[in-house]
CSV table of C-alpha atoms in Angstrom, one decimal:
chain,number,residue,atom,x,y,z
A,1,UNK,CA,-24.1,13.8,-10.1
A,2,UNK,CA,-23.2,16.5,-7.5
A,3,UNK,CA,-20.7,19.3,-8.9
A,4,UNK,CA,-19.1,19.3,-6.3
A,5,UNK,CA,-15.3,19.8,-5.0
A,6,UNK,CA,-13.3,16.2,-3.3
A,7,UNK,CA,-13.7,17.1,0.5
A,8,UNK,CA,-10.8,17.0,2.8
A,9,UNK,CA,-10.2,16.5,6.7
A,10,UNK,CA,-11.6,19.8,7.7
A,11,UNK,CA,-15.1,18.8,6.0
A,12,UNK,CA,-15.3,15.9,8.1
A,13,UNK,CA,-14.5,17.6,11.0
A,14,UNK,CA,-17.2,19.6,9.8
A,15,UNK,CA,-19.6,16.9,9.1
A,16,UNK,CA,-18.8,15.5,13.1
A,17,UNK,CA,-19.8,18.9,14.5
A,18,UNK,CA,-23.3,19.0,12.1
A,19,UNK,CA,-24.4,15.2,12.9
A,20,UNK,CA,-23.1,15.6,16.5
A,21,UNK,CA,-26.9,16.1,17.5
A,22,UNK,CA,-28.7,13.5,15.4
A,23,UNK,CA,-26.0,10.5,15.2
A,24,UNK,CA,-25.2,7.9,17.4
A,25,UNK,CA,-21.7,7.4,18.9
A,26,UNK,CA,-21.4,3.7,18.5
A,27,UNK,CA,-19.2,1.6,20.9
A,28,UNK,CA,-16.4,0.2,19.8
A,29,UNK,CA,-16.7,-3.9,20.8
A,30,UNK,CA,-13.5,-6.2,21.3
A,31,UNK,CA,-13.3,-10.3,21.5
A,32,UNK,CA,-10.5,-12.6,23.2
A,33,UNK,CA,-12.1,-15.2,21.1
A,34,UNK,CA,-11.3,-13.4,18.2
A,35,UNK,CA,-8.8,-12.3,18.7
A,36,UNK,CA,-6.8,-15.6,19.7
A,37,UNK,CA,-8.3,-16.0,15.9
A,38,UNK,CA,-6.7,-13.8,14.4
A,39,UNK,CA,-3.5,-13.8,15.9
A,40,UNK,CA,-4.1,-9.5,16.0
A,41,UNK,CA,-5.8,-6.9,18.3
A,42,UNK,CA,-9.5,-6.4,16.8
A,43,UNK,CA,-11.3,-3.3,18.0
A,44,UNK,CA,-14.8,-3.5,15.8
A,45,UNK,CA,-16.6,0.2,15.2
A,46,UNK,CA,-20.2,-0.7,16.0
A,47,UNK,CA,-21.7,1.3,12.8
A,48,UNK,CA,-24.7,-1.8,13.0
A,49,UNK,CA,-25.9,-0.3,16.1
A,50,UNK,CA,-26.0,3.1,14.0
A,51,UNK,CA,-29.6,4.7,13.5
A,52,UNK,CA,-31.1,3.1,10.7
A,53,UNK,CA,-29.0,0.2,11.3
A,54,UNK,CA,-26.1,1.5,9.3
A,55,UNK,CA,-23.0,4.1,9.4
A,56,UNK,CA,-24.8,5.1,6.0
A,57,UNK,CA,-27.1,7.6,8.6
A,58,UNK,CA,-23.6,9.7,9.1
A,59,UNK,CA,-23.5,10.8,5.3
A,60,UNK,CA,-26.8,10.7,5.0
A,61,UNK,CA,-27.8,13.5,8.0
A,62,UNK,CA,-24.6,15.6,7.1
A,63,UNK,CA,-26.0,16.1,3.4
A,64,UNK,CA,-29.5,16.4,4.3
A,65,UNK,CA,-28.4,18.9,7.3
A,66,UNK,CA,-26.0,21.2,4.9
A,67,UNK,CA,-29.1,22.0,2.6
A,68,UNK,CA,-29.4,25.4,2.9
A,69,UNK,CA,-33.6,26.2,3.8
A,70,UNK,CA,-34.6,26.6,0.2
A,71,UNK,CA,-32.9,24.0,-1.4
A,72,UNK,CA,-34.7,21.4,1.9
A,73,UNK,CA,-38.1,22.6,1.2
A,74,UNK,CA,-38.2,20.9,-2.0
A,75,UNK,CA,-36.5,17.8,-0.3
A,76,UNK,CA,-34.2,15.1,-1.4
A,77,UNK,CA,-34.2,11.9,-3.6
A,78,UNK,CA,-31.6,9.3,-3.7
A,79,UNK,CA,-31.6,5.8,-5.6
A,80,UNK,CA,-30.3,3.1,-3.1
A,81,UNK,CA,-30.7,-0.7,-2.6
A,82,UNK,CA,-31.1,-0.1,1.2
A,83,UNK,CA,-29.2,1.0,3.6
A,84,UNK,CA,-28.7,4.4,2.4
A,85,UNK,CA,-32.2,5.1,1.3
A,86,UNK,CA,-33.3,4.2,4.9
A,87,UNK,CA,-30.8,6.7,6.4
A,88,UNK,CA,-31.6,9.2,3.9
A,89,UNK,CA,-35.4,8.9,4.9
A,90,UNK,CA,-34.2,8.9,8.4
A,91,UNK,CA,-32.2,12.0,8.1
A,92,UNK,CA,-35.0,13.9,6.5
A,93,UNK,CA,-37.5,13.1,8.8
A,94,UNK,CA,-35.2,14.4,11.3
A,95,UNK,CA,-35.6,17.9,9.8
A,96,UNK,CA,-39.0,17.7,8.4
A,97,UNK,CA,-38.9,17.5,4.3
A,98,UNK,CA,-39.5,15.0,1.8
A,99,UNK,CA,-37.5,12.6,0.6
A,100,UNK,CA,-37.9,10.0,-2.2
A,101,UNK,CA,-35.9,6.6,-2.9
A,102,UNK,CA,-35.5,4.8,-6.4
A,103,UNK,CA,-35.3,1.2,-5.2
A,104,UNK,CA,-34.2,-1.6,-7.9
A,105,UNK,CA,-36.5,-5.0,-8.0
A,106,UNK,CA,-35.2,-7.8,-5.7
A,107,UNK,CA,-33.9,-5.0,-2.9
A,108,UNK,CA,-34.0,-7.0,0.7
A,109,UNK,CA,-36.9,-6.8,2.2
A,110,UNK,CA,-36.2,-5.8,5.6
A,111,UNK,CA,-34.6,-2.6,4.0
A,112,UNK,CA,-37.0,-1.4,2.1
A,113,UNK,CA,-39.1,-1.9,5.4
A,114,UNK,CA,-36.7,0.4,7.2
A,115,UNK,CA,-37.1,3.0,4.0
A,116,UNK,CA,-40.8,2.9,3.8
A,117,UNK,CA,-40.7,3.2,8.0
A,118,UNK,CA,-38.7,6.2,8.1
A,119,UNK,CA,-41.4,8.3,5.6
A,120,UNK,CA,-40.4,8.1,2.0
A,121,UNK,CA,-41.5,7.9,-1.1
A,122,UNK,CA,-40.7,4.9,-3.0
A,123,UNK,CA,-40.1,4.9,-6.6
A,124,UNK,CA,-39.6,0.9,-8.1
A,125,UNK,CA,-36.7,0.4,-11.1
A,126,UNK,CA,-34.8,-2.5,-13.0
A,127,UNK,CA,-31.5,-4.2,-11.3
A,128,UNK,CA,-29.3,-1.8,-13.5
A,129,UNK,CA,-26.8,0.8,-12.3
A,130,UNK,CA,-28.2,2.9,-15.3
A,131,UNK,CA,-32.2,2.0,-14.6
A,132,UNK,CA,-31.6,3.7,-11.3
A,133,UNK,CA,-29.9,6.6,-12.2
A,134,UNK,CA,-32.4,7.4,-15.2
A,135,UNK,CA,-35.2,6.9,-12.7
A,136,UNK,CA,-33.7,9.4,-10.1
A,137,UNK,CA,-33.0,11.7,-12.7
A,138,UNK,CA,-36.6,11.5,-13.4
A,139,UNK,CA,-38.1,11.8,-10.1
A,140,UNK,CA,-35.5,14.6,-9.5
A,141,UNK,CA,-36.7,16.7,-12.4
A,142,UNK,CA,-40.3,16.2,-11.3
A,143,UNK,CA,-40.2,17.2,-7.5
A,144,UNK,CA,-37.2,19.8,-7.2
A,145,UNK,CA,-35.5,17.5,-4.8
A,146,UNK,CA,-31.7,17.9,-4.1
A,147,UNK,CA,-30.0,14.2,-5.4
A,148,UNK,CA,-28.0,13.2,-2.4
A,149,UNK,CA,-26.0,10.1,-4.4
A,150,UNK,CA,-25.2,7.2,-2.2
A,151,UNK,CA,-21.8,7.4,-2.4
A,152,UNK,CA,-20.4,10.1,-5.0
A,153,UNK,CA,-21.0,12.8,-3.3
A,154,UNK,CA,-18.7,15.0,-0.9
A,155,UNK,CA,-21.3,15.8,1.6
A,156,UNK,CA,-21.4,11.6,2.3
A,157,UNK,CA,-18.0,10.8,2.2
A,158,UNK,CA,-16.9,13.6,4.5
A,159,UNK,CA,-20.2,12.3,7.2
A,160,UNK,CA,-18.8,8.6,6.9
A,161,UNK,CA,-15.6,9.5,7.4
A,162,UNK,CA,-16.8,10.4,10.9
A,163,UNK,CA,-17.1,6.6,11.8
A,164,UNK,CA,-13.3,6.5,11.8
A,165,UNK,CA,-12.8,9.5,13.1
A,166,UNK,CA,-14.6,8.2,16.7
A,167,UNK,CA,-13.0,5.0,16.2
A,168,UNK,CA,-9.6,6.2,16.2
A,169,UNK,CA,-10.2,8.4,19.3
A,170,UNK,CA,-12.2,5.2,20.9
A,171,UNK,CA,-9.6,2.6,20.4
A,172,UNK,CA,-7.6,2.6,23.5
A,173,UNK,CA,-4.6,1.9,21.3
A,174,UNK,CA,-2.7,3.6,18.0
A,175,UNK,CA,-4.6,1.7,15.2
A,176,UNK,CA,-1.7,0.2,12.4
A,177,UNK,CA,-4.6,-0.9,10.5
A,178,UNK,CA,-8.0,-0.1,9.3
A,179,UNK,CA,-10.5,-2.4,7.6
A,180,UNK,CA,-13.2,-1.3,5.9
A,181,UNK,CA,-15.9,-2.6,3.6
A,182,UNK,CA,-16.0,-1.0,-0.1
A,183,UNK,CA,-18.8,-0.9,-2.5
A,184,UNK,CA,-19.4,2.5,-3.7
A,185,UNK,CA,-16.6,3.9,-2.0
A,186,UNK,CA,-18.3,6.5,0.5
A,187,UNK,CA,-17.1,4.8,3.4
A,188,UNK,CA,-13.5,4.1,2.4
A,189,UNK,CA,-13.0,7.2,1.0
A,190,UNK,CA,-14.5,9.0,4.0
A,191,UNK,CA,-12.0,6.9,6.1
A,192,UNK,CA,-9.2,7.6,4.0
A,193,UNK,CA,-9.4,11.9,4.7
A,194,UNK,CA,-9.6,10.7,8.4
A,195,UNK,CA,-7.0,8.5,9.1
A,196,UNK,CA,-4.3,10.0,6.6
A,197,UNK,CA,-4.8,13.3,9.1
A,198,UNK,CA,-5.0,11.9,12.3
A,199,UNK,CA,-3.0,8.6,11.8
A,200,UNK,CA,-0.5,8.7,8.6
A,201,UNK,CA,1.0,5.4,9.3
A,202,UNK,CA,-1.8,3.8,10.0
A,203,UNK,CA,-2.9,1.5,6.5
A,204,UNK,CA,-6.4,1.4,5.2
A,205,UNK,CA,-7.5,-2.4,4.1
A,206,UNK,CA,-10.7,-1.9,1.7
A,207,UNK,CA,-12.8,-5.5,1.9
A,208,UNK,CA,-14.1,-6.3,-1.4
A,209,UNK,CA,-16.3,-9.2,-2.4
A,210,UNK,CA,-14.7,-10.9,-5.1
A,211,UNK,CA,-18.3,-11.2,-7.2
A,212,UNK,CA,-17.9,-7.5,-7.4
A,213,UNK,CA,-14.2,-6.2,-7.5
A,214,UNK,CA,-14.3,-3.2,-9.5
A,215,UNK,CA,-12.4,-0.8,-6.7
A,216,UNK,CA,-9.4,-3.9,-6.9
A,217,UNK,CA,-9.4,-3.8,-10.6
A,218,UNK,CA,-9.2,0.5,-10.7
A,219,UNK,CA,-7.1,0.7,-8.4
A,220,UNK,CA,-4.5,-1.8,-9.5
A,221,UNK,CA,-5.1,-0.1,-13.4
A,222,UNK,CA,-5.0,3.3,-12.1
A,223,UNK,CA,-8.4,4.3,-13.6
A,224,UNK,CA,-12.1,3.5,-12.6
A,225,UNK,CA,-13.0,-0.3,-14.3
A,226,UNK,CA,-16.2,-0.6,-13.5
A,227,UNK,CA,-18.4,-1.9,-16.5
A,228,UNK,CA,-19.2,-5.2,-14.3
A,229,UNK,CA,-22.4,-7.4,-13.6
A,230,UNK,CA,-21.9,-7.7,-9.5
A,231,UNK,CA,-22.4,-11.6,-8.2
A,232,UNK,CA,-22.2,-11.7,-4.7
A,233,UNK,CA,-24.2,-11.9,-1.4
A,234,UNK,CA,-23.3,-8.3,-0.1
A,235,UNK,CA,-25.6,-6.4,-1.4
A,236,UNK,CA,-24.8,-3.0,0.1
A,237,UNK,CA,-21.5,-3.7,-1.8
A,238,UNK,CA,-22.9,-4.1,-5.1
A,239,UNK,CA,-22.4,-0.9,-6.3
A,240,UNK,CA,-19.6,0.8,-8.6
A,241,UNK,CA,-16.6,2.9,-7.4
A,242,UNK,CA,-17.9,6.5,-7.7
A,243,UNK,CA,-15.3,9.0,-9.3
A,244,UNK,CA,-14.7,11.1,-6.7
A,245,UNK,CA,-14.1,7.9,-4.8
A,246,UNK,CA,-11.7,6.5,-6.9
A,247,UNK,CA,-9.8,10.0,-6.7
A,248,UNK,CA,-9.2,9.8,-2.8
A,249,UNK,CA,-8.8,6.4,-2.8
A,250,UNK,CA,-5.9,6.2,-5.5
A,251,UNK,CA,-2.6,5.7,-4.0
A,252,UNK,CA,-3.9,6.1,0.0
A,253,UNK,CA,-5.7,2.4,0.5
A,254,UNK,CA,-4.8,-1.3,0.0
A,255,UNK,CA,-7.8,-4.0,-1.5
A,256,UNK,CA,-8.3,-7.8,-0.3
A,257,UNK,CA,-10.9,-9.2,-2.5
A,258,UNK,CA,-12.9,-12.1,-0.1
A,259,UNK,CA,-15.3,-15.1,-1.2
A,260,UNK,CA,-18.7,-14.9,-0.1
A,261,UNK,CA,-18.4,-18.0,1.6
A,262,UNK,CA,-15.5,-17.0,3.9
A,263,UNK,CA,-18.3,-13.7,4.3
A,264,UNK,CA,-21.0,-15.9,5.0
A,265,UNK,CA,-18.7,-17.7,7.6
A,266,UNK,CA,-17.5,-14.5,9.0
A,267,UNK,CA,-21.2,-13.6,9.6
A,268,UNK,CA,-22.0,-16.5,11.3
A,269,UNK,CA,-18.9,-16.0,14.0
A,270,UNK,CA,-19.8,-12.7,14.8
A,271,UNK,CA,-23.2,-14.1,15.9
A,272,UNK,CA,-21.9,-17.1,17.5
A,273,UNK,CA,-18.8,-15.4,19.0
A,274,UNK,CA,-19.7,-11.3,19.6
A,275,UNK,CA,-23.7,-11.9,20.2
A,276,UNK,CA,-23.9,-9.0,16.9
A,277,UNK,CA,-26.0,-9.9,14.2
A,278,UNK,CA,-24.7,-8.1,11.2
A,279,UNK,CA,-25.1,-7.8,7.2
A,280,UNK,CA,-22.6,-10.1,4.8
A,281,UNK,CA,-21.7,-6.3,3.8
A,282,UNK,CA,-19.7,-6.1,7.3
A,283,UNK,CA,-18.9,-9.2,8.3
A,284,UNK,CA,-16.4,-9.2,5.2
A,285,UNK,CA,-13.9,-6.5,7.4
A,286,UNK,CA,-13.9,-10.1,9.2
A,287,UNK,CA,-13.2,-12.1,6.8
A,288,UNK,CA,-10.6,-10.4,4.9
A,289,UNK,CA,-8.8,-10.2,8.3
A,290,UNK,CA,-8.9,-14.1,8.4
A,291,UNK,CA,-8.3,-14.1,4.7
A,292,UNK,CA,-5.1,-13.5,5.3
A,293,UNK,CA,-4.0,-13.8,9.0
A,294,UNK,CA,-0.3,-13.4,8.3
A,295,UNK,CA,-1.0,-9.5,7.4
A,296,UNK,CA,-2.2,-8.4,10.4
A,297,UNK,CA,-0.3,-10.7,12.9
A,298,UNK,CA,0.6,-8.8,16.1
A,299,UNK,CA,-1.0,-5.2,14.7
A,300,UNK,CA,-3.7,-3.0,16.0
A,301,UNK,CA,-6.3,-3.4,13.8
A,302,UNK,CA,-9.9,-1.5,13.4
A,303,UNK,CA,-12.7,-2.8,11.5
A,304,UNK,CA,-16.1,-1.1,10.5
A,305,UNK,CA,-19.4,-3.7,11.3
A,306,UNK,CA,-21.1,-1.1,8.5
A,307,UNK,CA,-24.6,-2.2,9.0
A,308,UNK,CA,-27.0,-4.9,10.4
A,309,UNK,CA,-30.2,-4.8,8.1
A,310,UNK,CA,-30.4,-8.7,7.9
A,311,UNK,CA,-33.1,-10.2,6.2
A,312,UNK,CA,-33.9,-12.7,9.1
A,313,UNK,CA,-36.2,-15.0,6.9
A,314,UNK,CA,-33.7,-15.3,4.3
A,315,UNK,CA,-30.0,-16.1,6.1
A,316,UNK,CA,-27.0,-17.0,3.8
A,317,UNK,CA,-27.4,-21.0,5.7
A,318,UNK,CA,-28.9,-23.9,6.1
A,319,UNK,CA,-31.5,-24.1,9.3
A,320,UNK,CA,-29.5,-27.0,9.9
């Protein structure tokens, strides 16, 4: 893991100015439909539409971009079940130097294709948490590369925290709420340094599937609980709240754990409805909204789409 310190506002402001060149500044889409739905205001951050797919290319290229020349030349290696491991590749392609992924067995396909695309080495590990950290560790030792975790790490929290840093100067309106998917805890934790600057009365909802609800469970104890098994169709959200996650998280964001069926339904209205084909990982900023419609009644509300890697031969429904 990264020795590094917890990043503040003024490292993602930083981050903004270092990806400015390389990232995409992704609309920001709205719905009557959906909103009649939800009884609220729903401005959706268009992270799917993201290079690479994902808002995982903003941590991603502000990491890979703050490697000073000698640490680059020896490149950088990640572990990653997708999303991140194609925007690392991505991001190190953009500046020429290697970069290696540790990808577990039963990965979706049409991520690893995105990986494997963007110029990486791919290194193959068990389903475990702990089979894909001792396999970077490995691959690290071997090649020199910089680790660039997927989540724990303050050089990707502080570039996803630039996703709500445009979508608060996008919305048109003062946000009173912010929903954001949490697996890991890069994106919410980015979000959090953002909007407790720029909007201090504006609450951050965290998503959470409820197959995989460590960050409800830590939060709610007050310490990281995250010696769980995850069971649930998001896959991007599959992994365990990182410590320095946790630590920015803790006090400054609200969870609302979601089935995967309401996800799953949630997915399938965004295609219908928006025309935006997105991942189970995003469409559950959807679903918790719907969860629990009373909540965000009559507010302003934001929500991340995180990512739109979907697996097109294998859609959570029938063909029916």
């Amino acid at each position: 893991m990264n020795e590094l310190p917890l990043p503040g506002f003024a490292e993602v402001l930083a981050a903004a100015a270092r990806i400015a060149a390389h990232a995409t500044v992704t609309p920001v889409l709205r719905s009557r439909e959906l909103d009649a739905m939800a009884g609220a205001s729903l401005h959706f951050k268009a992270e799917h539409l993201q290079r690479g797919g994902a808002f995982k290319f903003r941590g991603a290229c502000n990491a890979v971009w703050s490697l000073d020349a000698e640490q680059a030349a020896n490149g950088v290696v990640t572990h990653s079940s997708g999303n991140h491991g194609a925007a690392l590749a991505l991001a190190a392609r953009s500046r020429g130097i290697p970069c290696h992924v540790v990808v577990p067995e039963g990965a979706v396909a049409a991520k690893l294709g995105n990986i494997v695309r963007n110029g990486a080495t791919l290194w193959r590990c068990a389903p475990t948490q702990l089979a894909r950290e001792v396999e970077c560790a490995r691959v690290q030792q071997e090649t020199g590369a910089t680790l660039v975790h997927p989540y724990a790490d303050a050089r990707v929290i502080a570039g996803q925290g630039t996703a709500a840093l445009e979508l608060m100067r996008q919305a048109g309106a003062t946000l009173d709420v912010l929903v954001v998917p949490v697996g890991g805890g890069g994106l919410a934790s980015g979000t959090v340094l953002a909007v407790r600057q720029l909007l201090p009365d504006c609450e951050v909802v965290l998503a959470e599937p409820h197959g995989a609800a460590d960050t409800a469970r830590s939060l709610a104890a007050g310490e990281r609980q995250v010696d769980f098994v995850p069971d649930t169709v998001c896959d991007g959200l599959r992994g365990a709240l990182g410590w320095p996650n946790f630590a920015v998280l803790q006090g400054n964001a609200h969870v609302i754990t979601v089935d995967d069926a309401d996800t799953v339904a949630a997915m399938r209205l965004i295609w219908q409805v928006m025309k935006q084909v997105v991942e189970p990982s995003s469409a559950i900023a959807l679903a918790a909204v719907l969860a629990q419609p009373e909540r965000f009644a009559g507010r302003n509300v934001g929500l991340v789409l995180t990512g739109g890697n979907v697996d097109l031969d294998a859609l959570p429904w029938g063909q029916g």
